[in-house]
GROMACS .gro file of C-alpha atoms in nm:
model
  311
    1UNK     CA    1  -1.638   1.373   0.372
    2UNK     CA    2  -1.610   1.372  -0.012
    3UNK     CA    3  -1.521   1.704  -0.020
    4UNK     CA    4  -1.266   1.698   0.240
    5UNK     CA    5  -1.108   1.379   0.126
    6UNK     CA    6  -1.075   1.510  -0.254
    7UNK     CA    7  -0.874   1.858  -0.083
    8UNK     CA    8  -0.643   1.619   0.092
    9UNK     CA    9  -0.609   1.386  -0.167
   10UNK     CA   10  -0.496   1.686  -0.430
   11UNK     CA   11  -0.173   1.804  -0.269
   12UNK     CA   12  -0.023   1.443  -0.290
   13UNK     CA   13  -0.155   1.409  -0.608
   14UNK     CA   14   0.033   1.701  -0.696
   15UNK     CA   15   0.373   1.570  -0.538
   16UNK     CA   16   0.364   1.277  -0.757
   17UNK     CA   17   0.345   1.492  -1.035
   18UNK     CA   18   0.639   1.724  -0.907
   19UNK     CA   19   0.817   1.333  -0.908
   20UNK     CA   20   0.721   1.265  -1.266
   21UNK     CA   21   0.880   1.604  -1.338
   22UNK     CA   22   1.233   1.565  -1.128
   23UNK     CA   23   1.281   1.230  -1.311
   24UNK     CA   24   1.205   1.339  -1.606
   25UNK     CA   25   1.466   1.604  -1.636
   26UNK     CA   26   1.717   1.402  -1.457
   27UNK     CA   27   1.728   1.652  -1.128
   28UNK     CA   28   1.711   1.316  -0.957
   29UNK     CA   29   1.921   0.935  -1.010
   30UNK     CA   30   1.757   0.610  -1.041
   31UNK     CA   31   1.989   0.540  -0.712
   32UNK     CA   32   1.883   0.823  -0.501
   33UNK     CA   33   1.553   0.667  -0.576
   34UNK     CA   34   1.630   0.345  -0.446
   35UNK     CA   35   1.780   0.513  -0.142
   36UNK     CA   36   1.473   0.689  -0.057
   37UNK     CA   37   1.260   0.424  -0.109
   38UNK     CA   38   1.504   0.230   0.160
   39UNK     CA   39   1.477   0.529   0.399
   40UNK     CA   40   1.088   0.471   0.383
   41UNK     CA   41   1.106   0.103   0.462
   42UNK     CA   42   1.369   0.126   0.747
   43UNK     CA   43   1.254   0.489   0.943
   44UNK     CA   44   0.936   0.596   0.783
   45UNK     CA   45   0.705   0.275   0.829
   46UNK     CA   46   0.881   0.168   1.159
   47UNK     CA   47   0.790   0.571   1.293
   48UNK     CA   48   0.460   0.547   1.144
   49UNK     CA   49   0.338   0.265   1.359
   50UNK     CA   50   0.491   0.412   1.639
   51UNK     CA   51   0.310   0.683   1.632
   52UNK     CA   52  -0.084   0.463   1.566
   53UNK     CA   53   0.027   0.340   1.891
   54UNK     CA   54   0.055   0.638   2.070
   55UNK     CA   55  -0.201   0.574   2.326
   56UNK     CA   56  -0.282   0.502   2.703
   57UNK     CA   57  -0.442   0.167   2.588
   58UNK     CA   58  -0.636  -0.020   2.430
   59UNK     CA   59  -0.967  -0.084   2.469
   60UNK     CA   60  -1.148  -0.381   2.449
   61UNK     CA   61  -1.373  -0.262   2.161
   62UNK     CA   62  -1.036  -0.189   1.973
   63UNK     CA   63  -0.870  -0.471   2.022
   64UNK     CA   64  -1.199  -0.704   1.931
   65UNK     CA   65  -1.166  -0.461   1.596
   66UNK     CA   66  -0.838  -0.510   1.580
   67UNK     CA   67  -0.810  -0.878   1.547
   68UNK     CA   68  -1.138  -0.883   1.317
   69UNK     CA   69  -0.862  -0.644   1.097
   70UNK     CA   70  -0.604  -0.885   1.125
   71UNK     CA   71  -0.858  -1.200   0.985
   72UNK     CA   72  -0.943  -0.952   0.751
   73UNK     CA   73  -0.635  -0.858   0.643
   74UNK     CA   74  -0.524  -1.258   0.587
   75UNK     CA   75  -0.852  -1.250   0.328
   76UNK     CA   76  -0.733  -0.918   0.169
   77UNK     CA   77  -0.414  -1.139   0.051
   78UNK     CA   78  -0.503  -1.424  -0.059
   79UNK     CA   79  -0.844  -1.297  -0.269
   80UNK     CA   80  -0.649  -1.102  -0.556
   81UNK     CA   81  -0.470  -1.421  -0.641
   82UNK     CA   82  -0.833  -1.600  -0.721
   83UNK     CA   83  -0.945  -1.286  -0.915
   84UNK     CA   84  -0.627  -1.233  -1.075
   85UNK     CA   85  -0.552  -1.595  -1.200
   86UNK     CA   86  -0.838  -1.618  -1.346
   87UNK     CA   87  -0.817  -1.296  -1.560
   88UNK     CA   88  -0.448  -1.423  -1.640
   89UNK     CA   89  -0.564  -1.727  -1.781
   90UNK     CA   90  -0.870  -1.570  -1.942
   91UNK     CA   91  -0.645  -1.325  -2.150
   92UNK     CA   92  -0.369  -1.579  -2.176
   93UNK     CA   93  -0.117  -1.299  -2.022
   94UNK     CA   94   0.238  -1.426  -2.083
   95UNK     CA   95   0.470  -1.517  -1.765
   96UNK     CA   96   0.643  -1.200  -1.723
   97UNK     CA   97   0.335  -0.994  -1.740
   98UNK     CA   98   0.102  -1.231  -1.515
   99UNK     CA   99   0.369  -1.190  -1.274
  100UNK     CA  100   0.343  -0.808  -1.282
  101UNK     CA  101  -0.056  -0.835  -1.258
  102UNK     CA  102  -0.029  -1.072  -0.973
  103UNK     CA  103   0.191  -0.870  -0.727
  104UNK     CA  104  -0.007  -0.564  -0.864
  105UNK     CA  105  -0.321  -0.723  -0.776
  106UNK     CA  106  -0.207  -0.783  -0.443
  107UNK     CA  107   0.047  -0.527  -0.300
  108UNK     CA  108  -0.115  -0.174  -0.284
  109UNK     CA  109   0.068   0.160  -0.219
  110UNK     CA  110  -0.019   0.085   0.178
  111UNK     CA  111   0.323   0.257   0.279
  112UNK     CA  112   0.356   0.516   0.086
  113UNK     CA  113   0.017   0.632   0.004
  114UNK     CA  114  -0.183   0.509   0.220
  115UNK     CA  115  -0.079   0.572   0.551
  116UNK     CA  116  -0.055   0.898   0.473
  117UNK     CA  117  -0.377   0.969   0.351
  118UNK     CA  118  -0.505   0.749   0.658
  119UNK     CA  119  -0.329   1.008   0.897
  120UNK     CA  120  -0.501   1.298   0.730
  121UNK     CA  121  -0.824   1.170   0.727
  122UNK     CA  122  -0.853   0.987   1.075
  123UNK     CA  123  -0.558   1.082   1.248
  124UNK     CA  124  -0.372   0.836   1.532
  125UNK     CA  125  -0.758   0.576   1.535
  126UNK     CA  126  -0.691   0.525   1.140
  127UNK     CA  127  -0.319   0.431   1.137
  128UNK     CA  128  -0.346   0.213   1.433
  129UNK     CA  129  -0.656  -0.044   1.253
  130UNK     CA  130  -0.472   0.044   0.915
  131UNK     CA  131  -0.145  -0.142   1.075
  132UNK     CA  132  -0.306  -0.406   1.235
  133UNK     CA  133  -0.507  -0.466   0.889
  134UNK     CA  134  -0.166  -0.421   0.712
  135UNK     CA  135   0.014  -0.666   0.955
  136UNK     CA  136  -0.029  -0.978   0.723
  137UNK     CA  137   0.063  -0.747   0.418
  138UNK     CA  138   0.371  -0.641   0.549
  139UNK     CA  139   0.458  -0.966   0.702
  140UNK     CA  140   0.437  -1.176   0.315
  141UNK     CA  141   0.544  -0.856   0.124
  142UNK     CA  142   0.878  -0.978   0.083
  143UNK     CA  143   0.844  -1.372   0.048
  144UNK     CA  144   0.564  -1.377  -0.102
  145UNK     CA  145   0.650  -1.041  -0.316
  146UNK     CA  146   0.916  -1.181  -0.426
  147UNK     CA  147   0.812  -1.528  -0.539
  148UNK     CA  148   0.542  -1.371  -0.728
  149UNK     CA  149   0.820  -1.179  -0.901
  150UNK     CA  150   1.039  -1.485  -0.922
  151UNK     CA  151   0.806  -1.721  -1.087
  152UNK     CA  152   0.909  -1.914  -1.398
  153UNK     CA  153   1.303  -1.789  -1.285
  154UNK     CA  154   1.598  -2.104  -1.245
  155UNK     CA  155   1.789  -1.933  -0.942
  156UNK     CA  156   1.518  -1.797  -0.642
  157UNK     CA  157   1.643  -1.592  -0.332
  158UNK     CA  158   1.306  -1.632  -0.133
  159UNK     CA  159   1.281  -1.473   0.245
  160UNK     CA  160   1.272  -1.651   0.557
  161UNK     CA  161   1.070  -1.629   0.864
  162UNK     CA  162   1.320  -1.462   1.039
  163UNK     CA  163   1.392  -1.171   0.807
  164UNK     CA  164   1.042  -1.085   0.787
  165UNK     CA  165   1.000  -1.064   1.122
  166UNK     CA  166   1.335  -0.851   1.142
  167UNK     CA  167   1.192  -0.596   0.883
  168UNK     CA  168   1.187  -0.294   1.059
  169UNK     CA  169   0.784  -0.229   0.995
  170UNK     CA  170   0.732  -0.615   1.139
  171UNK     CA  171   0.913  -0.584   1.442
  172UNK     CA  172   0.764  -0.249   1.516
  173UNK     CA  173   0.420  -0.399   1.500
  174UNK     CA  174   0.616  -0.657   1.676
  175UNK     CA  175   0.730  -0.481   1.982
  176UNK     CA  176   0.448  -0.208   2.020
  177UNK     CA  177   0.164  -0.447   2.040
  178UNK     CA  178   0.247  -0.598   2.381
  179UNK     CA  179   0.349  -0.288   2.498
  180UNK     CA  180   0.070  -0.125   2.435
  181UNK     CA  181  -0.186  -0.425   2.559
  182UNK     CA  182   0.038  -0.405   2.884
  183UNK     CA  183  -0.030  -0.029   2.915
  184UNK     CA  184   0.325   0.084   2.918
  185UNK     CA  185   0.476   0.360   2.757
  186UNK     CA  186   0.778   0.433   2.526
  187UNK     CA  187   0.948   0.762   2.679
  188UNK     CA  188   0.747   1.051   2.512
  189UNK     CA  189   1.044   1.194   2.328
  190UNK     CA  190   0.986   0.857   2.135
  191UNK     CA  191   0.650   0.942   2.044
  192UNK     CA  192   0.739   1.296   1.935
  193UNK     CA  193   1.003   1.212   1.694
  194UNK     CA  194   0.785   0.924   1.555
  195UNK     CA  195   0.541   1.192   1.471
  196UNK     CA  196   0.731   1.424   1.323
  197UNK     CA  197   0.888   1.122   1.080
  198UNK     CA  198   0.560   1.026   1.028
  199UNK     CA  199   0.454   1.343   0.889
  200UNK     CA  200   0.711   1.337   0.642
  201UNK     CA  201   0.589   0.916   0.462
  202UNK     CA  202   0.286   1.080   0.228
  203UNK     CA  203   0.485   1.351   0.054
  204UNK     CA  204   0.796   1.147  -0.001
  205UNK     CA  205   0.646   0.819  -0.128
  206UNK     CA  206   0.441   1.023  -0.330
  207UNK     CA  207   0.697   1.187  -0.549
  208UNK     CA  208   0.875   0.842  -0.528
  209UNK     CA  209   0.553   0.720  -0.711
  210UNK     CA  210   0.606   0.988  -0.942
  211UNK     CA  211   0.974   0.910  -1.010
  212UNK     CA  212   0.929   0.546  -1.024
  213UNK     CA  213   0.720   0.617  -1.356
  214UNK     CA  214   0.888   0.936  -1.525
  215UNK     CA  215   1.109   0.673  -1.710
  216UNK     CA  216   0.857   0.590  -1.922
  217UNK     CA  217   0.661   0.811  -2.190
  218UNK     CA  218   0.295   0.910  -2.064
  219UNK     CA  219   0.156   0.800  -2.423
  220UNK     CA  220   0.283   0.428  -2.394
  221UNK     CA  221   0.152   0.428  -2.020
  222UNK     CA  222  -0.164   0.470  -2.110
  223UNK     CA  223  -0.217   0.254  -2.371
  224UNK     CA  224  -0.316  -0.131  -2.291
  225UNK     CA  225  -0.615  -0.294  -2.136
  226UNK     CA  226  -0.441  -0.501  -1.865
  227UNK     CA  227  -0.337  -0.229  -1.661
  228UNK     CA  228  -0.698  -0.082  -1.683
  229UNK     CA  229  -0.841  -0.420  -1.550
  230UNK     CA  230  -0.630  -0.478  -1.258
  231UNK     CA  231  -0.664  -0.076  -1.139
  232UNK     CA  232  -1.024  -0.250  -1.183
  233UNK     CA  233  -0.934  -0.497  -0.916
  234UNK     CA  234  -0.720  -0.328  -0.730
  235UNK     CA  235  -0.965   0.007  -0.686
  236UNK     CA  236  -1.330  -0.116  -0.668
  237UNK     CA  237  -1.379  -0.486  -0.643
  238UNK     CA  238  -1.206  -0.560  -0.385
  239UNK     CA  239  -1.245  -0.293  -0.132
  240UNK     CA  240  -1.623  -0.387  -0.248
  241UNK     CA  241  -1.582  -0.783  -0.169
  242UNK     CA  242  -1.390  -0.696   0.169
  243UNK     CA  243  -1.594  -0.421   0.252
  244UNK     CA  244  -1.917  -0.688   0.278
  245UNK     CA  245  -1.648  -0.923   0.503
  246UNK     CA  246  -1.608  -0.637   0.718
  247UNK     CA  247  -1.982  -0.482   0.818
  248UNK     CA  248  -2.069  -0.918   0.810
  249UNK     CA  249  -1.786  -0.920   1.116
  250UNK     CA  250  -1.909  -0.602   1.247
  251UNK     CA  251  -1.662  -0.388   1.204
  252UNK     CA  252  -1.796  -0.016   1.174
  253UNK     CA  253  -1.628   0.369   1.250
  254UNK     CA  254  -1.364   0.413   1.204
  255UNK     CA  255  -1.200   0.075   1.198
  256UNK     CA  256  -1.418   0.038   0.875
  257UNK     CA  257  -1.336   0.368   0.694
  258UNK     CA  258  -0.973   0.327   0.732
  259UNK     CA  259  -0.941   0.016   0.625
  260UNK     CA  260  -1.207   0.040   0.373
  261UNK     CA  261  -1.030   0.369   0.199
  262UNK     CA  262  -0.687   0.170   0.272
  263UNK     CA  263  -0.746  -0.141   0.064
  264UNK     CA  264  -0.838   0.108  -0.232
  265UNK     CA  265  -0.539   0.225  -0.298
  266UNK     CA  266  -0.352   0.225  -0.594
  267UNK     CA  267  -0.103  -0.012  -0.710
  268UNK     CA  268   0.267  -0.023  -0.512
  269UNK     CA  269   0.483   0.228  -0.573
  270UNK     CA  270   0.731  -0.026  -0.613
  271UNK     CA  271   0.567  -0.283  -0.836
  272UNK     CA  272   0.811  -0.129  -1.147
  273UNK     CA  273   1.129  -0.135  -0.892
  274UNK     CA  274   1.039  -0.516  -0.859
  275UNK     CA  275   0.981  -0.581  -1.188
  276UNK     CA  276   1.345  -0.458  -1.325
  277UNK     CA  277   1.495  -0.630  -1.064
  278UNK     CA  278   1.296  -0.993  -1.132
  279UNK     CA  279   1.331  -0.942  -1.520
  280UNK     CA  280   0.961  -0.904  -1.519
  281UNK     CA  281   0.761  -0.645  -1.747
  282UNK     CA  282   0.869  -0.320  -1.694
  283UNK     CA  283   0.665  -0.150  -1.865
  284UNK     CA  284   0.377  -0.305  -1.770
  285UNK     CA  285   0.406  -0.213  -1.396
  286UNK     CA  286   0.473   0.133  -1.454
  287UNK     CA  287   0.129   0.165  -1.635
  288UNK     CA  288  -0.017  -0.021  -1.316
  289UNK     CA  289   0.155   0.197  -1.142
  290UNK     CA  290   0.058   0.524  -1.304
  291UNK     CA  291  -0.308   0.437  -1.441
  292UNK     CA  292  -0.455   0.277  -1.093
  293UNK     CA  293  -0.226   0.593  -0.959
  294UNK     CA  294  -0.483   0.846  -1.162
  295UNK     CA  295  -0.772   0.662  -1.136
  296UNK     CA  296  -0.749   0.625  -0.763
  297UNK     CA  297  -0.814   1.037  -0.800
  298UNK     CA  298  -1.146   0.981  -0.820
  299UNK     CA  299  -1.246   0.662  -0.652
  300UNK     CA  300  -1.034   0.712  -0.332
  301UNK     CA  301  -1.285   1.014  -0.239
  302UNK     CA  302  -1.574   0.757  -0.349
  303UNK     CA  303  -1.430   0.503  -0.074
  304UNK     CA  304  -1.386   0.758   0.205
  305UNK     CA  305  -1.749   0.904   0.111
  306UNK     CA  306  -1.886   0.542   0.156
  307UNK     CA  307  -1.639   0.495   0.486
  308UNK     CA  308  -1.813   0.798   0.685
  309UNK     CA  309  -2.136   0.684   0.622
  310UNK     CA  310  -2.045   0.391   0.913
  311UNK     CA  311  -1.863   0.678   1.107
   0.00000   0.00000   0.00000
């Protein structure tokens, strides 16, 4: 499983680099950027749970896992804010960087990244207990994104209940999970075209990883010890903490490995996107970005090794 995890991991490690490179010369705009990165959230995430649901039913065994995930997946939120205040106030991080740690600590490259690798590793199983463990992510991702962004700001915008749950990922999740506890089916030309969208979320939110930190020289990414300490966070501890949560509910197979690889991934893609937009620090999130981005090079096949151990 190492092995096989490290060969899959390396050609989307490569397409972020082929990012860094098309931003750096200027091949591509800081608004076809943003455009992509819309595409993703409005086809690509909506197709992608789509196609986890692709199935006859459910069974009871995966739906008992998949509300465990769900529980789980309310914990997975709220336990980087502990860790991560406390290391704020520890290192006495000024406002607009404790806001970058914060939504760093908690909002992972799930999209982007991780469904991807998910799919390549576990196929249609994976992505459907890595959406239902992603459902409370996805639902607070905005509101609660964005207030973490906001904080210490006069005017806030803020998100309501209703436009989360009109975000096309949401009301995917939305829709497909009665369906699919009814047993009915979406026609299968649905399906199809799902699939073949879904193919295409791991290489193109992996070269916009790689474009969202070409605007910043590697030397000055590297350099700091906050971004080191939340990749810390973000990478090992807790997958580690939530991985104990998960075998003390019982949660094993694959319902473990995905989410266990899942919650390690690195930090969101769009943490720096956020941060120019909140007047936050920049270049702060594009070393979270790009350091927990590296890193996760070598512990992501460390998580899926200790995921297929419970397989």
């Amino acid at each position: 499983m190492f092995l096989h995890s490290v060969d899959q991991l390396l050609p989307l490690f490569l397409l972020i680099f082929t990012g860094v490179f098309l931003g750096k010369k200027g091949l591509l705009s800081g608004q076809f950027r943003r455009e992509m990165t819309d595409f993703c959230f409005m086809v690509l995430f909506p197709a992608s749970v789509i196609d986890s649901f692709n199935m006859e039913s459910m069974d009871l065994e995966t739906i008992l896992n998949s509300g465990k995930l769900i529980l789980v997946g309310t914990v997975w939120l709220v336990l980087p804010f502990v860790v991560t205040i406390w290391l704020v106030r520890l290192f006495h991080v000024k406002p607009a960087a404790a806001n970058v740690l914060l939504f760093a600590a908690v909002y992972n490259n799930f999209g982007f990244a991780g469904l991807g690798i998910i799919s390549s590793l576990y196929g249609g199983d994976g992505l459907l207990y890595a959406n239902m463990l992603g459902l409370a992510y996805r639902a607070s991702n905005m509101p609660v994104g964005v207030t973490i962004m906001e904080r210490g700001r006069e005017n806030r915008s803020g998100s309501s209940l209703l436009s989360v749950a009109k975000s096309p990922p949401v009301a995917a999740l939305l829709v497909m999970i009665p369906v699919t506890l009814l047993g009915l089916r979406l026609p299968e030309v649905v399906y199809d075209t799902a699939g073949m969208l879904n193919d295409c979320l791991a290489p193109m939110g992996m070269m916009i990883t790689g474009m969202a930190v070409s605007d910043f020289s590697l030397k000055d990414l590297l350099r700091g010890r906050l971004c080191y300490l939340v990749s810390f966070v973000r990478l090992l501890l807790l997958p580690g903490l939530m991985a104990g949560l998960m075998l003390a509910l019982g949660i094993r197979g694959t319902a473990f490995a995905s989410s266990l690889l899942i919650m390690g991934m690195p930090v969101a893609a769009n943490c720096s996107l956020m941060a120019q937009k909140y007047d936050a620090d920049t270049r702060l999130a594009a070393q979270c970005v790009l350091v927990s981005t590296v890193l996760s090079l070598f512990t992501i096949p460390i998580l899926a090794a200790v995921g297929g151990k419970f397989l």
